Amino acid sequence: AQSVTQPDIHITVSEGASLELRCNYSYGATPYLFWYVQSPGQGLQLLLKYFSGDTLVQGIKGFEAEFKRSQSSFNLRKPSVHWSDAAEYFCAVGAAGGYQKVTFGTGTKLQVIP
Amino acid sequence: DVKVTQSSRYLVKRTGEKVFLECVQDMDHENMFWYRQDPGLGLRLIYFSYDVKMKEKGDIPEGYSVSREKKERFSLILESASTNQTSMYLCASGRGQVKETQYFGPGTRLLVL
């Protein structure tokens, strides 16, 4: 069964600073990988996803993520954080060939300070 | 614009009550999901449905049941609510296989007293 680990529960960055959120997955074959964001009081929204091709994936709101098979990682990055990026971020992994069932990580809460 | 709506944003129920959480999507999606979200545990899948009247257990189905009589509507039922079911419940829908996006509703925060 697939699983995903987000080692950082809470991260604080200054506005304008760069951001990297970590995600490690466990799955035997090539995984389907996702990053979702949950703004306060709202449901989750997809930021980006990877399932094949170029290992550097661009998403919405200026985010990108890089799939590294050798490290079983799919870290999310943004070069310059805005105050509106304060939210909770979830990494998720899915298995090819099945129903649309994915496994979510425990989330990383991002705080942005002026 | 895609839309997933949930019948209540906040709900307070008593232990032992039967609780219905309703979810409606307007995107003609085949798949619908119920998750619960708890601090430090992330999202955990309770049940999902890939077609009308079809359902599959997720990772934590105990104490819950579901109903999907129409394609656009997926209901989560707590047969006898307990305090450990106090949580945020998120509904999602999606089309096709795993690489497709899931679209989430705003969530229902349930408090069981």
CSV table of C-alpha atoms in Angstrom, one decimal:
chain,number,residue,atom,x,y,z
A,1,ALA,CA,0.0,0.0,0.0
A,2,GLN,CA,1.2,3.5,-0.7
A,3,SER,CA,2.0,6.0,2.0
A,4,VAL,CA,3.2,9.6,2.3
A,5,THR,CA,5.2,11.4,5.0
A,6,GLN,CA,5.3,15.1,5.5
A,7,PRO,CA,8.0,15.5,8.2
A,8,ASP,CA,7.3,19.2,9.0
A,9,ILE,CA,4.1,19.8,10.9
A,10,HIS,CA,4.5,23.6,11.0
A,11,ILE,CA,6.8,26.0,9.1
A,12,THR,CA,7.2,29.7,9.5
A,13,VAL,CA,8.7,31.9,6.8
A,14,SER,CA,9.1,35.6,6.2
A,15,GLU,CA,7.2,37.2,3.4
A,16,GLY,CA,9.4,37.3,0.3
A,17,ALA,CA,11.5,34.4,1.4
A,18,SER,CA,11.8,31.1,-0.5
A,19,LEU,CA,9.8,28.0,0.6
A,20,GLU,CA,10.3,24.3,0.4
A,21,LEU,CA,7.9,21.8,1.9
A,22,ARG,CA,9.0,18.2,2.1
A,23,CYS,CA,7.1,15.1,1.0
A,24,ASN,CA,8.4,11.6,1.0
A,25,TYR,CA,6.3,8.7,-0.5
A,26,SER,CA,6.4,5.0,-0.3
A,27,TYR,CA,5.2,3.0,-3.3
A,28,GLY,CA,6.7,0.2,-5.3
A,29,ALA,CA,6.0,1.5,-8.8
A,30,THR,CA,5.9,5.0,-10.4
A,31,PRO,CA,3.5,6.9,-8.2
A,32,TYR,CA,0.9,9.6,-8.9
A,33,LEU,CA,1.8,12.5,-6.7
A,34,PHE,CA,-0.2,15.6,-5.8
A,35,TRP,CA,0.0,18.7,-3.7
A,36,TYR,CA,-3.2,20.3,-2.4
A,37,VAL,CA,-3.6,23.5,-0.4
A,38,GLN,CA,-6.3,24.2,2.2
A,39,SER,CA,-6.8,27.9,3.0
A,40,PRO,CA,-8.4,28.7,6.3
A,41,GLY,CA,-12.1,27.6,6.4
A,42,GLN,CA,-12.0,26.1,3.0
A,43,GLY,CA,-11.8,22.8,1.2
A,44,LEU,CA,-8.7,21.6,-0.5
A,45,GLN,CA,-7.5,22.9,-3.9
A,46,LEU,CA,-5.1,21.2,-6.2
A,47,LEU,CA,-1.8,23.0,-6.7
A,48,LEU,CA,0.0,20.6,-9.0
A,49,LYS,CA,0.4,16.9,-9.8
A,50,TYR,CA,2.9,14.5,-11.3
A,51,PHE,CA,2.3,11.2,-13.1
A,52,SER,CA,4.9,11.0,-15.9
A,53,GLY,CA,7.3,13.0,-18.0
A,54,ASP,CA,9.3,16.0,-16.8
A,55,THR,CA,10.1,15.6,-13.2
A,56,LEU,CA,9.8,19.4,-12.5
A,57,VAL,CA,6.2,20.3,-12.4
A,58,GLN,CA,4.7,23.8,-12.5
A,59,GLY,CA,1.5,24.5,-10.7
A,60,ILE,CA,-0.8,27.4,-9.8
A,61,LYS,CA,0.0,30.4,-7.7
A,62,GLY,CA,3.7,30.2,-8.6
A,63,PHE,CA,4.4,26.8,-7.0
A,64,GLU,CA,6.5,24.0,-8.4
A,65,ALA,CA,7.5,20.6,-7.3
A,66,GLU,CA,10.3,18.1,-8.3
A,67,PHE,CA,9.9,14.4,-8.4
A,68,LYS,CA,13.1,12.6,-7.3
A,69,ARG,CA,12.7,8.8,-7.6
A,70,SER,CA,16.1,8.1,-6.0
A,71,GLN,CA,15.0,10.0,-2.9
A,72,SER,CA,11.3,9.0,-3.0
A,73,SER,CA,10.5,12.7,-2.7
A,74,PHE,CA,8.2,15.3,-4.2
A,75,ASN,CA,9.1,18.5,-2.5
A,76,LEU,CA,7.0,21.7,-3.1
A,77,ARG,CA,8.8,25.0,-3.7
A,78,LYS,CA,8.1,28.6,-4.2
A,79,PRO,CA,10.8,31.3,-4.7
A,80,SER,CA,9.0,34.1,-3.0
A,81,VAL,CA,6.2,33.6,-0.5
A,82,HIS,CA,3.3,36.0,-0.2
A,83,TRP,CA,1.2,36.5,2.9
A,84,SER,CA,-1.8,34.9,1.1
A,85,ASP,CA,0.2,31.6,0.9
A,86,ALA,CA,-0.5,31.0,4.6
A,87,ALA,CA,-2.4,27.7,4.6
A,88,GLU,CA,-2.1,24.0,5.2
A,89,TYR,CA,-0.4,22.0,2.5
A,90,PHE,CA,-1.1,18.3,1.8
A,91,CYS,CA,1.0,15.9,-0.2
A,92,ALA,CA,-0.8,12.9,-1.6
A,93,VAL,CA,0.1,9.7,-3.5
A,94,GLY,CA,-2.0,7.4,-5.7
A,95,ALA,CA,-1.4,4.1,-7.3
A,96,ALA,CA,-1.7,3.7,-11.1
A,97,GLY,CA,-4.4,1.6,-12.5
A,98,GLY,CA,-6.9,1.7,-9.7
A,99,TYR,CA,-9.8,3.9,-8.8
A,100,GLN,CA,-9.2,7.5,-8.0
A,101,LYS,CA,-8.1,6.6,-4.5
A,102,VAL,CA,-5.2,8.6,-3.0
A,103,THR,CA,-3.5,8.6,0.3
A,104,PHE,CA,-2.9,12.0,2.0
A,105,GLY,CA,-0.1,13.0,4.3
A,106,THR,CA,-0.6,14.6,7.6
A,107,GLY,CA,-0.1,18.2,6.3
A,108,THR,CA,2.2,21.1,6.8
A,109,LYS,CA,0.9,24.3,8.2
A,110,LEU,CA,2.6,27.4,6.7
A,111,GLN,CA,2.7,30.6,8.7
A,112,VAL,CA,4.0,33.7,6.8
A,113,ILE,CA,5.3,36.6,8.9
A,114,PRO,CA,5.8,40.2,7.7
B,1,ASP,CA,-17.0,26.8,-12.3
B,2,VAL,CA,-16.8,23.4,-10.5
B,3,LYS,CA,-18.8,23.1,-7.3
B,4,VAL,CA,-19.0,20.6,-4.4
B,5,THR,CA,-21.4,21.7,-1.7
B,6,GLN,CA,-22.0,20.2,1.7
B,7,SER,CA,-25.3,20.6,3.5
B,8,SER,CA,-23.9,22.1,6.7
B,9,ARG,CA,-20.8,24.0,7.7
B,10,TYR,CA,-21.3,23.3,11.4
B,11,LEU,CA,-23.3,20.6,13.1
B,12,VAL,CA,-23.8,19.8,16.8
B,13,LYS,CA,-25.3,16.4,17.7
B,14,ARG,CA,-25.8,14.3,20.8
B,15,THR,CA,-24.2,10.9,21.4
B,16,GLY,CA,-26.3,8.1,19.9
B,17,GLU,CA,-28.1,10.3,17.4
B,18,LYS,CA,-28.2,9.3,13.7
B,19,VAL,CA,-26.4,11.9,11.6
B,20,PHE,CA,-26.7,12.6,7.9
B,21,LEU,CA,-24.0,14.6,6.0
B,22,GLU,CA,-25.0,15.4,2.5
B,23,CYS,CA,-22.7,16.3,-0.4
B,24,VAL,CA,-23.7,17.4,-3.9
B,25,GLN,CA,-21.5,18.0,-7.0
B,26,ASP,CA,-22.5,19.6,-10.2
B,27,MET,CA,-19.7,18.3,-12.4
B,28,ASP,CA,-21.2,14.9,-13.4
B,29,HIS,CA,-18.3,13.2,-11.8
B,30,GLU,CA,-18.3,9.4,-11.4
B,31,ASN,CA,-16.3,9.3,-8.2
B,32,MET,CA,-17.2,10.8,-4.8
B,33,PHE,CA,-15.4,10.5,-1.6
B,34,TRP,CA,-15.8,11.2,2.2
B,35,TYR,CA,-12.8,12.0,4.3
B,36,ARG,CA,-12.4,13.0,7.9
B,37,GLN,CA,-9.7,15.5,8.8
B,38,ASP,CA,-8.2,15.6,12.3
B,39,PRO,CA,-5.2,17.6,13.5
B,40,GLY,CA,-2.0,15.7,13.1
B,41,LEU,CA,-3.7,12.9,11.2
B,42,GLY,CA,-4.3,14.7,7.9
B,43,LEU,CA,-7.2,13.4,5.7
B,44,ARG,CA,-8.3,9.8,6.1
B,45,LEU,CA,-10.6,8.2,3.6
B,46,ILE,CA,-13.9,6.9,5.1
B,47,TYR,CA,-15.7,5.6,2.0
B,48,PHE,CA,-15.8,6.3,-1.7
B,49,SER,CA,-18.1,5.6,-4.6
B,50,TYR,CA,-17.3,5.1,-8.2
B,51,ASP,CA,-20.8,4.9,-9.5
B,52,VAL,CA,-24.4,5.2,-8.5
B,53,LYS,CA,-25.2,2.6,-5.8
B,54,MET,CA,-21.6,1.5,-5.7
B,55,LYS,CA,-19.4,2.0,-2.7
B,56,GLU,CA,-16.0,0.9,-1.4
B,57,LYS,CA,-14.6,1.1,2.1
B,58,GLY,CA,-11.8,3.4,2.7
B,59,ASP,CA,-9.2,3.3,5.5
B,60,ILE,CA,-11.6,4.1,8.4
B,61,PRO,CA,-15.1,2.9,7.6
B,62,GLU,CA,-16.1,1.7,11.1
B,63,GLY,CA,-19.1,3.5,12.5
B,64,TYR,CA,-20.0,5.0,9.1
B,65,SER,CA,-22.1,4.1,6.2
B,66,VAL,CA,-22.8,5.8,2.9
B,67,SER,CA,-25.5,6.1,0.3
B,68,ARG,CA,-25.4,7.1,-3.4
B,69,GLU,CA,-28.8,6.9,-5.0
B,70,LYS,CA,-28.1,9.6,-7.6
B,71,LYS,CA,-24.9,10.5,-9.4
B,72,GLU,CA,-24.6,14.0,-8.0
B,73,ARG,CA,-25.3,13.2,-4.3
B,74,PHE,CA,-23.3,11.2,-1.8
B,75,SER,CA,-24.4,10.9,1.8
B,76,LEU,CA,-22.4,9.9,4.8
B,77,ILE,CA,-24.4,8.4,7.7
B,78,LEU,CA,-23.3,8.0,11.3
B,79,GLU,CA,-25.7,5.4,12.6
B,80,SER,CA,-25.1,6.2,16.2
B,81,ALA,CA,-22.9,9.2,16.7
B,82,SER,CA,-20.1,9.0,19.3
B,83,THR,CA,-17.8,11.6,20.7
B,84,ASN,CA,-14.8,10.2,18.8
B,85,GLN,CA,-16.5,11.1,15.6
B,86,THR,CA,-16.2,14.8,16.4
B,87,SER,CA,-14.2,15.9,13.4
B,88,MET,CA,-14.1,17.9,10.1
B,89,TYR,CA,-15.7,16.0,7.3
B,90,LEU,CA,-14.7,16.7,3.7
B,91,CYS,CA,-16.5,15.6,0.6
B,92,ALA,CA,-14.8,15.4,-2.8
B,93,SER,CA,-15.6,14.4,-6.3
B,94,GLY,CA,-13.6,13.5,-9.4
B,95,ARG,CA,-13.7,12.0,-12.8
B,96,GLY,CA,-11.9,8.9,-14.0
B,97,GLN,CA,-8.7,7.4,-12.6
B,98,VAL,CA,-6.2,8.4,-10.1
B,99,LYS,CA,-4.4,11.1,-12.1
B,100,GLU,CA,-7.4,13.2,-12.2
B,101,THR,CA,-8.0,16.1,-9.8
B,102,GLN,CA,-10.3,15.7,-6.8
B,103,TYR,CA,-12.6,18.7,-6.1
B,104,PHE,CA,-13.4,19.4,-2.5
B,105,GLY,CA,-16.3,20.9,-0.7
B,106,PRO,CA,-15.8,23.4,2.2
B,107,GLY,CA,-16.2,20.8,4.9
B,108,THR,CA,-18.7,20.1,7.7
B,109,ARG,CA,-17.4,20.5,11.3
B,110,LEU,CA,-19.3,18.0,13.4
B,111,LEU,CA,-19.3,18.2,17.2
B,112,VAL,CA,-20.8,15.2,19.0
B,113,LEU,CA,-21.6,15.9,22.7
